[in-house]
Amino acid sequence: MNTEERKLADLLHRITPEPPRRVTVEQVAYRLVSEPKLGRQTRGRESAAPRPRRRGPLFSRALAPVMAAAAVVVIAGAGAGIAVLANSHHTPPASAGGPASSASSSASASSSPTQTASSTQQTTPATGLAGAPWGAELIGHQALVQGSLISADGSLYAIGNTSTLDRINPATGAVVASVPYNMPVWNPPVVVGNTVWEVSSYNGGNIVLQGYDARTLARTSSLLVPAIGGVSIGGQGVLTSGPDGNLYVAAGETVAVVNPAIPQEIHRIQVLAGKTSSVAVSPDGSKLYVGTGSSTSFRLVVFNLPSDTIANESTLTSGGAGGNLVATSGGVWGTTGSGHSEWVWFAPNGNLARAVQVGQGAGGGLSSFPSYSGGVVWVGGTGDVVCASPATGQVLAKTDIPADHGVAQYFASPVVSAGQAYSYYQTDASQQTGLVRMTPPAACTGNVSS
Amino acid sequence: MDTLTGVEHLAEPDGFRDFVEARSSALLRSGWLLTGDWPSAEDLVQTALAATWPRWSSLRRQDAPELYVRKIMVNTFLRWRQRRWTGEIATGRLPETQAHDVFAQVDARQSLLAALDRLPARQRAVVVLRYFADQTESQTAEAMGCSVGAVKSHASKALARLRDAPGLAELMTGGVAS
């Protein structure tokens, strides 16, 4: 090797990270059983296993190991033998049966949506979860990205762990439409009118937004938004919508305002406080909340709209990085954390100096994001599930989450559809994951001053 | 209610577990360099190990299990790229690097992956095998099913591209702490 080659080798060894977890013999055994051709193929044709669609950078936060969900592995003595019991009911949404729908002409073949025929929908009889908060019952077995579940116009939308954007029927828990989607930065879907918007690329100086038909998930729009100064690498909640029907995008050192009907960028707000990582717009459209910061601090800049003047700036003094902003009438909500824990704060009028923690949040590297749905703010996690007033941040009701055989269970922040609350649930102890339906108390029905 | 679709008893080959425990970290890191994300890296390594399992005894006798696993990883990766290649090339400005902090480390990895994403699949495979897995040119050629000359050619072209990759030249001179 010459000097340049040695430097490259040194670089590769120096900055290639250690894996978050190791591969186990049990995982390999499962692969061998579930894909027997792996062990039969001839030289040079060792595997025809299709590559999984590339997952987003935050996929690892969604701790729903496919292995755990899809198989029970029993070790019958090291070196002696392994019995693998494969079960079949945890089919990923993307591979659910049903004919491909007729996508719009703008949808490429690689992103054609799948309409799940009613006869093959993966409906699951509701299963009560013993001791679960607010009478939660499991109605689906989808593996979803934590915090990606939203509710709009009688449907639920979420990002599937198998790199899909899914529409879910809340009545049955079944995925009724699905389209391949790789999440480049954490952001739940944003619904404006009849279009579901997501960020399809968030890299360097370019952001690409894509719109999908809200019913069929056929791709209908694509828009390039330049990121002045390059995007933040810590983006968490970079796309939102305002009551004016416009999209707001954290775009480098600016926030871009996009009219999704055209679709075109119509305005650009200079932030001048570093790279923007999260945005939210107040329900009345008078305030724009912009998060910036590093891995150890989080800064919030509040703009008056439409003047674009700065109303307030403050910094979160506890925790680390922040983001996932949600605006309500009384202020703004967001997340921060330390180590493997994350929790939600509420900042009255967008002033972080007065921020208070809401709910216990999540431990074990799981996520706790605020959701504003059904007139109240919801906060889930591994400790408790709470609903809180959007005006004051006051907790209106809470329920503790019990452990499952000594292992923490996870309930994501609920969303409301047709008067019912829905949450994403997972437990490693009994290897269950999926959509749950809850019955929160009357205090959470949104009949509060907001 | 779960439906059991298969019950199968597999004899675990002698020494296979020790190999997996000892080498899975290094194999996963190679997989990460090839694919750019951990889930795909895990899938790649599991696929390669599953294909290695039935041949373990003979591979062990030849003292070549790791070479075989890496060969399968590379060929599987190349096949994935053939099937899934979308024409997308990572471009654009990269974040500024700041030495000796967590962000710098993240930025460095991002720069590295962006640079590797710009390489054609075979050049990327050569970079990983030669410069990360420390395989010789002939071992790399054997793994990829090509000539030593082709390996040299791929390596030369890859180095030329990496030389021009934004941010990577600085990293190669040692700008980021490990």
XYZ file of C-alpha atoms in Angstrom:
628
model
C 0.000 0.000 0.000
C 1.154 3.518 -0.689
C 0.763 6.431 1.707
C -2.631 7.430 0.418
C -3.946 3.889 0.701
C -2.647 3.627 4.262
C -4.389 6.872 5.160
C -7.637 5.587 3.736
C -7.269 2.321 5.633
C -6.546 4.250 8.809
C -9.575 6.460 8.250
C -11.868 3.476 7.696
C -10.693 1.780 10.866
C -10.811 5.008 12.853
C -14.307 6.247 12.172
C -16.293 3.155 11.272
C -18.530 2.823 14.347
C -19.016 -0.240 16.468
C -22.321 -1.982 15.713
C -25.177 -1.330 18.128
C -25.629 -5.061 18.603
C -24.054 -8.306 17.482
C -25.403 -10.990 15.196
C -26.291 -14.168 17.057
C -26.259 -17.805 16.032
C -29.990 -17.922 16.749
C -30.616 -15.182 14.192
C -28.570 -17.084 11.642
C -30.468 -20.278 12.406
C -33.726 -18.470 11.890
C -32.552 -17.189 8.507
C -31.546 -20.668 7.499
C -34.959 -22.052 8.372
C -36.999 -19.215 6.946
C -34.921 -18.999 3.766
C -33.703 -22.562 3.189
C -32.291 -21.674 -0.230
C -29.552 -19.795 1.592
C -28.011 -23.087 2.485
C -28.464 -24.697 -0.916
C -27.063 -22.242 -3.358
C -24.017 -22.926 -5.399
C -20.789 -21.057 -5.449
C -21.170 -17.514 -6.633
C -24.903 -17.616 -6.193
C -24.984 -17.838 -2.471
C -28.108 -15.842 -1.832
C -31.089 -14.574 -3.661
C -32.518 -12.932 -0.598
C -33.876 -9.549 -1.585
C -32.363 -6.600 0.112
C -34.638 -4.920 2.597
C -35.522 -1.405 1.623
C -33.131 1.026 3.132
C -34.385 2.298 6.428
C -34.170 5.793 7.734
C -31.405 6.922 10.045
C -33.637 6.751 13.063
C -34.875 3.279 12.366
C -32.760 1.922 15.159
C -34.859 3.910 17.617
C -37.825 1.757 16.755
C -36.878 -1.197 18.823
C -39.119 -3.838 17.394
C -36.724 -6.516 16.279
C -38.156 -8.449 13.417
C -36.432 -11.520 14.678
C -38.129 -11.308 18.011
C -41.496 -10.721 16.422
C -41.227 -13.402 13.810
C -39.684 -16.346 15.529
C -39.144 -18.068 18.784
C -35.743 -19.646 18.991
C -35.061 -22.347 21.500
C -31.507 -23.344 22.151
C -31.224 -26.996 22.987
C -27.728 -26.839 24.365
C -24.860 -24.993 22.800
C -23.277 -26.927 20.017
C -25.950 -29.567 20.069
C -28.890 -28.294 18.118
C -31.264 -25.427 17.643
C -34.991 -25.761 17.231
C -36.550 -22.900 15.377
C -40.256 -22.318 15.535
C -41.335 -19.916 12.844
C -44.710 -18.281 13.006
C -46.421 -16.420 10.290
C -48.735 -13.783 11.595
C -46.287 -10.890 11.760
C -46.159 -10.290 8.044
C -44.787 -6.819 7.364
C -47.385 -4.438 5.988
C -45.428 -3.907 2.793
C -45.728 -7.539 1.866
C -49.379 -7.867 2.689
C -51.438 -9.392 -0.044
C -53.611 -7.480 -2.436
C -53.244 -6.166 -5.916
C -51.248 -3.079 -6.710
C -53.471 -0.114 -7.230
C -53.386 1.999 -10.328
C -50.937 4.671 -9.344
C -50.920 8.098 -10.871
C -48.674 8.637 -13.824
C -46.212 10.560 -11.724
C -45.618 7.653 -9.419
C -42.602 5.628 -10.364
C -42.711 1.881 -10.429
C -40.510 1.703 -7.387
C -42.944 3.696 -5.330
C -46.246 2.344 -6.548
C -48.639 2.001 -3.672
C -50.241 -1.215 -2.661
C -53.951 -1.209 -2.015
C -54.817 -3.987 0.336
C -57.972 -5.742 -0.758
C -60.577 -6.046 1.942
C -60.541 -9.811 1.704
C -56.871 -9.930 2.548
C -56.596 -7.124 5.034
C -54.600 -8.129 8.036
C -57.356 -7.636 10.490
C -56.644 -8.894 13.952
C -59.274 -9.643 16.534
C -58.858 -7.105 19.298
C -56.781 -8.625 22.073
C -56.903 -7.157 25.544
C -53.568 -6.505 27.176
C -53.616 -7.443 30.825
C -53.126 -4.431 33.055
C -52.536 -2.157 30.092
C -53.269 1.549 30.481
C -56.724 2.816 29.669
C -57.965 -0.616 28.642
C -55.628 -0.845 25.686
C -56.372 -3.677 23.287
C -54.131 -4.792 20.464
C -55.829 -4.451 17.067
C -52.883 -4.835 14.700
C -49.425 -6.357 14.571
C -47.658 -3.782 12.429
C -44.129 -2.768 13.375
C -44.037 1.007 13.117
C -41.448 3.706 13.592
C -42.035 5.184 17.031
C -43.711 8.557 17.010
C -44.724 8.338 13.370
C -48.423 7.608 13.959
C -50.801 10.446 13.068
C -54.534 10.781 12.557
C -56.236 12.693 9.765
C -59.655 12.590 8.167
C -60.711 9.258 9.561
C -57.486 7.438 8.752
C -54.295 6.719 10.598
C -50.944 7.136 8.871
C -47.585 5.845 10.029
C -44.128 4.903 8.847
C -43.674 1.144 8.831
C -40.462 -0.440 10.032
C -40.091 -2.085 6.650
C -39.641 1.344 5.033
C -43.202 2.059 4.040
C -45.682 4.855 4.415
C -48.901 3.187 5.499
C -52.535 4.170 5.752
C -54.342 2.244 8.455
C -58.041 1.737 8.943
C -58.602 2.636 12.607
C -61.734 0.505 12.795
C -59.876 -2.696 11.967
C -56.223 -1.870 12.540
C -55.485 -3.120 9.041
C -53.078 -1.472 6.610
C -55.256 -0.475 3.666
C -52.651 1.269 1.533
C -48.887 1.228 1.572
C -46.095 2.750 -0.464
C -42.318 2.306 -0.210
C -40.831 5.170 1.727
C -37.383 5.622 3.224
C -37.298 8.031 6.116
C -34.137 10.159 5.800
C -34.835 12.236 8.897
C -37.307 11.722 11.676
C -40.608 13.302 10.766
C -44.173 12.034 11.054
C -46.370 12.353 7.967
C -48.039 15.733 7.461
C -51.517 15.795 5.916
C -52.717 18.906 4.079
C -55.999 18.564 2.233
C -55.956 15.355 0.256
C -52.197 14.975 0.305
C -49.835 13.292 2.719
C -46.442 14.991 2.721
C -43.156 13.497 3.778
C -39.476 14.313 3.490
C -37.917 11.908 1.008
C -34.396 13.348 1.029
C -32.655 15.484 3.637
C -29.024 15.686 2.754
C -26.461 18.419 2.281
C -27.977 21.408 0.560
C -31.070 19.725 -0.784
C -34.373 18.678 0.706
C -36.943 16.784 -1.318
C -40.580 16.746 -0.263
C -43.017 14.267 -1.717
C -46.770 14.301 -1.670
C -48.961 11.204 -1.754
C -52.662 10.875 -2.393
C -54.201 10.593 1.068
C -56.413 7.671 0.061
C -54.340 5.586 -2.337
C -50.859 6.813 -1.337
C -49.990 7.169 -5.003
C -47.247 9.760 -5.288
C -48.639 12.978 -6.697
C -46.031 15.669 -6.079
C -42.324 16.145 -5.625
C -40.578 19.358 -4.708
C -36.928 20.312 -4.215
C -36.278 22.787 -1.384
C -32.729 24.151 -1.078
C -31.277 24.137 2.440
C -29.224 27.282 2.868
C -26.016 26.380 4.687
C -26.788 22.663 4.562
C -29.319 20.721 6.616
C -28.895 20.037 10.301
C -27.701 16.533 11.055
C -29.874 16.514 14.177
C -33.227 17.147 12.536
C -36.222 15.947 14.540
C -39.539 17.142 13.202
C -38.343 19.203 10.246
C -41.646 19.455 8.371
C -44.980 20.769 9.597
C -48.033 22.556 8.326
C -49.723 25.759 9.445
C -53.363 26.774 9.615
C -52.756 28.692 6.389
C -52.367 25.344 4.643
C -48.694 25.946 3.920
C -45.818 23.628 4.710
C -42.928 24.851 6.856
C -39.574 23.141 6.399
C -36.411 23.410 8.483
C -34.037 24.196 5.625
C -30.497 24.816 6.844
C -30.159 28.239 8.411
C -33.637 29.155 7.228
C -37.226 27.971 7.293
C -38.817 27.538 3.891
C -42.543 28.117 3.458
C -44.120 26.027 0.717
C -47.561 26.303 -0.790
C -48.400 22.634 -1.316
C -51.187 23.394 -3.756
C -48.812 24.717 -6.425
C -46.441 23.204 -5.105
C -43.777 25.891 -4.788
C -41.732 27.661 -2.194
C -43.373 31.014 -1.500
C -41.332 32.461 1.337
C -38.059 32.035 3.195
C -37.442 33.033 6.827
C -33.855 33.705 7.920
C -33.250 32.286 11.378
C -29.638 33.395 12.010
C -29.282 31.127 15.025
C -27.607 28.105 13.521
C -29.033 25.257 11.529
C -32.711 24.645 12.065
C -33.670 21.193 13.276
C -37.358 21.408 14.121
C -40.341 23.630 13.297
C -43.897 24.127 14.515
C -46.603 26.707 13.823
C -49.131 27.819 16.433
C -52.760 26.833 15.762
C -53.724 30.453 15.086
C -50.802 30.923 12.698
C -49.324 33.833 14.651
C -46.147 32.144 15.894
C -43.444 30.069 14.266
C -41.320 28.016 16.637
C -37.884 27.031 15.348
C -35.460 24.719 17.107
C -31.709 24.847 16.605
C -28.866 23.449 18.614
C -26.278 20.825 19.147
C -26.089 17.478 20.850
C -25.773 19.164 24.238
C -28.150 22.100 24.050
C -31.333 23.185 22.364
C -32.249 26.731 21.378
C -35.760 27.855 20.565
C -36.472 30.922 18.453
C -40.040 32.219 18.311
C -41.046 34.316 15.299
C -44.103 36.498 14.893
C -45.952 35.704 11.694
C -46.324 37.124 9.153
C -43.809 39.837 10.087
C -40.974 37.320 10.639
C -39.771 39.338 13.630
C -38.261 37.483 16.547
C -40.566 37.390 19.574
C -38.353 35.413 21.909
C -35.217 33.295 22.089
C -34.354 30.877 24.868
C -32.184 27.857 25.552
C -33.026 24.602 27.261
C -30.764 24.292 30.264
C -31.326 20.638 31.081
C -31.056 17.557 28.946
C -29.280 17.399 25.630
C -30.469 17.755 22.068
C -34.085 18.663 21.531
C -36.689 18.748 18.847
C -40.017 17.242 17.777
C -41.797 20.553 18.321
C -45.586 20.677 18.602
C -47.315 24.037 18.962
C -50.545 24.604 20.852
C -52.447 27.662 22.005
C -50.441 28.013 25.208
C -46.951 27.487 23.881
C -44.783 24.802 22.425
C -43.914 21.235 23.333
C -40.801 19.327 22.483
C -38.412 16.631 23.543
C -35.039 16.354 25.146
C -33.192 13.670 26.999
C -30.010 12.260 28.316
C -28.442 8.896 27.862
C -31.089 6.412 26.807
C -33.957 8.431 28.248
C -36.186 10.938 26.539
C -38.980 13.109 27.903
C -41.356 15.840 26.820
C -41.318 19.458 27.976
C -43.849 22.240 27.626
C -42.662 25.833 27.275
C -45.434 28.380 27.959
C -45.404 31.009 25.197
C -42.309 29.387 23.802
C -40.101 30.406 26.708
C -37.754 27.574 27.583
C -36.788 29.276 30.839
C -40.247 28.300 32.088
C -40.267 24.835 30.536
C -41.666 21.989 32.618
C -41.418 18.254 32.088
C -44.667 16.504 31.180
C -44.968 12.778 31.826
C -42.187 10.381 32.690
C -41.077 9.852 29.095
C -39.289 6.775 27.848
C -36.185 4.894 28.858
C -34.143 2.223 27.196
C -33.503 4.263 24.062
C -37.200 4.383 23.246
C -38.840 7.577 22.044
C -41.346 9.864 23.720
C -42.789 12.508 21.412
C -45.729 14.797 22.092
C -48.813 14.466 19.911
C -51.621 17.016 19.632
C -54.786 15.209 18.716
C -58.432 15.315 19.716
C -58.020 18.665 21.446
C -55.387 17.610 23.979
C -51.670 16.896 24.017
C -50.636 13.304 24.603
C -47.347 12.025 25.933
C -46.476 8.340 26.008
C -43.379 6.342 26.781
C -42.451 3.576 29.158
C -43.390 5.223 32.450
C -46.860 6.581 31.901
C -49.319 7.905 29.361
C -50.731 11.360 29.995
C -53.075 13.781 28.358
C -52.478 17.457 29.016
C -54.078 20.795 28.383
C -52.830 22.480 25.207
C -53.350 25.858 26.881
C -51.524 25.363 30.149
C -49.584 22.142 29.930
C -51.432 20.881 32.986
C -51.805 17.110 33.088
C -55.501 16.291 32.797
C -55.194 12.544 33.289
C -52.437 10.004 33.544
C -52.054 6.271 33.786
C -48.987 4.295 34.716
C -47.611 1.677 32.357
C -46.986 -1.599 34.180
C -43.999 -3.777 33.413
C -44.492 -6.931 31.360
C -42.754 -9.771 33.214
C -40.338 -7.252 34.646
C -39.586 -5.650 31.279
C -40.760 -2.156 30.397
C -43.633 -1.882 27.965
C -43.858 0.980 25.512
C -46.939 2.964 24.546
C -46.306 5.780 22.087
C -48.183 9.046 22.444
C -51.773 8.358 21.364
C -53.642 10.018 18.527
C -57.402 10.334 18.238
C -59.631 9.200 15.406
C -63.432 9.135 15.546
C -63.434 9.543 19.293
C -61.064 6.645 19.934
C -57.423 6.907 20.990
C -54.781 4.846 19.193
C -51.215 4.200 20.149
C -48.269 2.173 18.955
C -47.315 -0.537 21.428
C -44.338 -2.801 21.831
C -42.987 -5.120 24.462
C -39.860 -7.172 24.249
C -40.938 -9.482 27.049
C -43.810 -11.120 25.216
C -42.555 -10.118 21.778
C -45.641 -8.230 20.751
C -45.868 -5.090 18.719
C -48.638 -3.255 16.966
C -51.464 -0.775 17.055
C -53.575 -0.528 20.197
C -56.910 1.122 20.826
C -57.395 2.866 24.166
C -60.281 4.306 26.111
C -58.950 7.349 27.947
C -61.004 9.046 30.666
C -63.400 11.873 29.906
C -60.806 14.420 31.013
C -58.884 13.644 27.820
C -61.735 14.239 25.428
C -60.636 17.760 24.668
C -63.531 19.542 26.308
C -61.181 21.907 28.008
C -60.288 25.504 27.518
C -57.724 25.724 24.784
C -53.208 -17.057 17.714
C -49.854 -17.747 16.207
C -49.705 -20.348 13.510
C -46.676 -22.548 13.533
C -45.492 -23.022 10.005
C -42.321 -24.917 10.538
C -40.332 -26.752 13.173
C -36.852 -27.683 12.218
C -33.867 -28.936 14.126
C -30.533 -27.597 13.019
C -27.261 -29.043 14.110
C -24.998 -26.201 15.095
C -21.548 -26.844 13.648
C -18.630 -27.047 16.013
C -16.889 -23.735 16.346
C -19.558 -21.784 14.471
C -20.787 -19.986 17.579
C -17.262 -18.980 18.583
C -16.667 -17.599 15.111
C -19.915 -15.619 15.103
C -19.246 -14.194 18.543
C -15.680 -13.293 17.704
C -16.123 -11.901 14.227
C -19.650 -10.535 13.964
C -18.589 -7.069 15.065
C -15.933 -6.787 12.371
C -18.257 -8.273 9.777
C -21.020 -5.853 10.737
C -18.660 -2.911 10.424
C -17.749 -4.087 6.921
C -21.453 -4.445 6.201
C -22.046 -0.894 7.401
C -19.363 0.414 5.075
C -20.943 -1.471 2.187
C -24.575 -0.638 2.819
C -24.469 2.547 4.873
C -26.896 1.507 7.597
C -27.039 -1.020 10.405
C -30.257 -2.876 9.526
C -28.949 -3.646 6.042
C -25.543 -4.534 7.467
C -27.162 -6.989 9.867
C -29.186 -8.487 7.062
C -26.063 -8.837 4.936
C -24.064 -10.538 7.681
C -26.920 -12.864 8.640
C -27.368 -13.831 5.004
C -23.675 -14.599 4.623
C -23.476 -16.577 7.852
C -26.577 -18.568 6.970
C -24.994 -19.521 3.665
C -21.784 -20.430 5.467
C -23.436 -22.691 8.043
C -23.903 -25.783 5.784
C -20.316 -25.523 4.507
C -18.768 -24.787 7.845
C -16.880 -28.045 8.326
C -15.035 -27.922 5.037
C -14.390 -24.196 5.312
C -12.954 -24.685 8.766
C -10.670 -27.417 7.512
C -9.401 -25.007 4.889
C -9.016 -22.350 7.587
C -11.003 -19.985 5.398
C -14.414 -19.334 6.904
C -13.987 -15.580 7.156
C -12.809 -15.234 3.579
C -15.880 -17.160 2.499
C -18.231 -15.049 4.607
C -16.757 -11.853 3.201
C -17.004 -13.225 -0.311
C -20.700 -13.903 0.152
C -21.231 -10.515 1.738
C -19.640 -8.740 -1.198
C -21.433 -10.748 -3.836
C -24.756 -10.375 -2.057
C -24.154 -6.648 -1.751
C -23.333 -6.391 -5.465
C -26.480 -8.312 -6.326
C -28.586 -6.047 -4.099
C -27.135 -3.014 -5.764
C -27.947 -4.423 -9.183
C -31.531 -4.974 -8.175
C -32.154 -1.941 -6.059
C -29.974 0.685 -7.670
C -32.104 3.757 -8.222
C -29.561 6.011 -9.842
C -29.494 8.234 -6.798
C -26.121 9.767 -6.108
C -25.505 11.572 -2.871
C -24.508 15.126 -3.600
C -24.580 18.493 -1.970
C -22.708 20.252 0.729
C -21.574 18.364 3.717
C -21.749 19.727 7.226
C -18.690 21.506 8.498
C -16.522 19.353 10.703
C -15.463 20.454 14.160
C -12.560 18.577 15.628
C -12.756 16.573 18.819
C -16.440 16.594 19.572
C -19.335 14.270 19.089
C -20.686 16.177 16.141
C -17.354 15.945 14.387
C -17.420 12.192 14.705
C -20.945 12.053 13.324
C -20.022 14.456 10.537
C -16.962 12.382 9.688
C -19.050 9.249 9.357
C -21.567 11.117 7.263
C -18.799 12.387 5.000
C -17.370 8.912 4.681
C -20.710 7.340 3.800
C -21.495 10.124 1.349
C -18.146 9.534 -0.335
C -18.687 5.775 -0.462
C -22.192 6.321 -1.856
C -20.598 8.081 -4.801
C -18.616 5.002 -5.741
C -19.895 2.328 -8.092
C -20.684 -0.857 -6.202
C -17.578 -2.796 -7.269
C -15.250 0.058 -6.370
C -16.924 0.345 -2.985
C -16.536 -3.377 -2.433
C -12.831 -3.192 -3.263
C -12.342 -0.296 -0.836
C -13.989 -2.246 1.975
C -12.183 -5.505 1.298
C -8.743 -4.023 0.667
C -8.593 -1.146 3.099
C -10.960 -2.132 5.899
C -10.903 -5.933 5.865
C -7.172 -5.806 5.067
C -7.411 -8.453 2.391
C -4.701 -8.824 -0.197
C -5.307 -7.987 -3.821
C -5.498 -11.674 -4.699
C -7.923 -12.396 -1.847
C -10.036 -9.453 -2.967
C -9.971 -10.707 -6.539
C -10.997 -14.175 -5.388
C -13.863 -12.788 -3.319
C -15.153 -10.662 -6.158
C -14.593 -13.202 -8.880
C -12.359 -10.954 -10.936
C -8.687 -10.588 -11.793
C -6.041 -8.941 -9.656
C -5.700 -6.358 -12.419
C -9.360 -5.513 -12.128
C -8.978 -5.082 -8.376
C -6.088 -2.685 -8.934
C -8.100 -0.769 -11.465
C -11.134 -0.512 -9.177
C -8.928 0.566 -6.282
C -7.192 3.230 -8.339
C -10.457 4.671 -9.613
C -12.005 4.566 -6.161
C -9.087 6.420 -4.637
C -9.313 9.069 -7.335
C -12.992 9.592 -6.598
C -12.498 9.635 -2.839
C -9.684 12.153 -3.270
C -12.222 14.583 -4.724
C -15.006 13.807 -2.260
C -16.006 16.845 -0.207
C -14.570 16.680 3.285
C -12.837 13.347 2.897
C -9.347 14.618 2.076
C -9.246 16.456 5.406
C -10.400 13.350 7.226
C -7.686 11.253 5.609
C -5.099 13.584 7.047
C -6.403 12.839 10.502
C -8.830 15.629 11.289
C -11.158 13.734 13.586
C -10.458 12.001 16.818
C -11.608 8.463 17.161
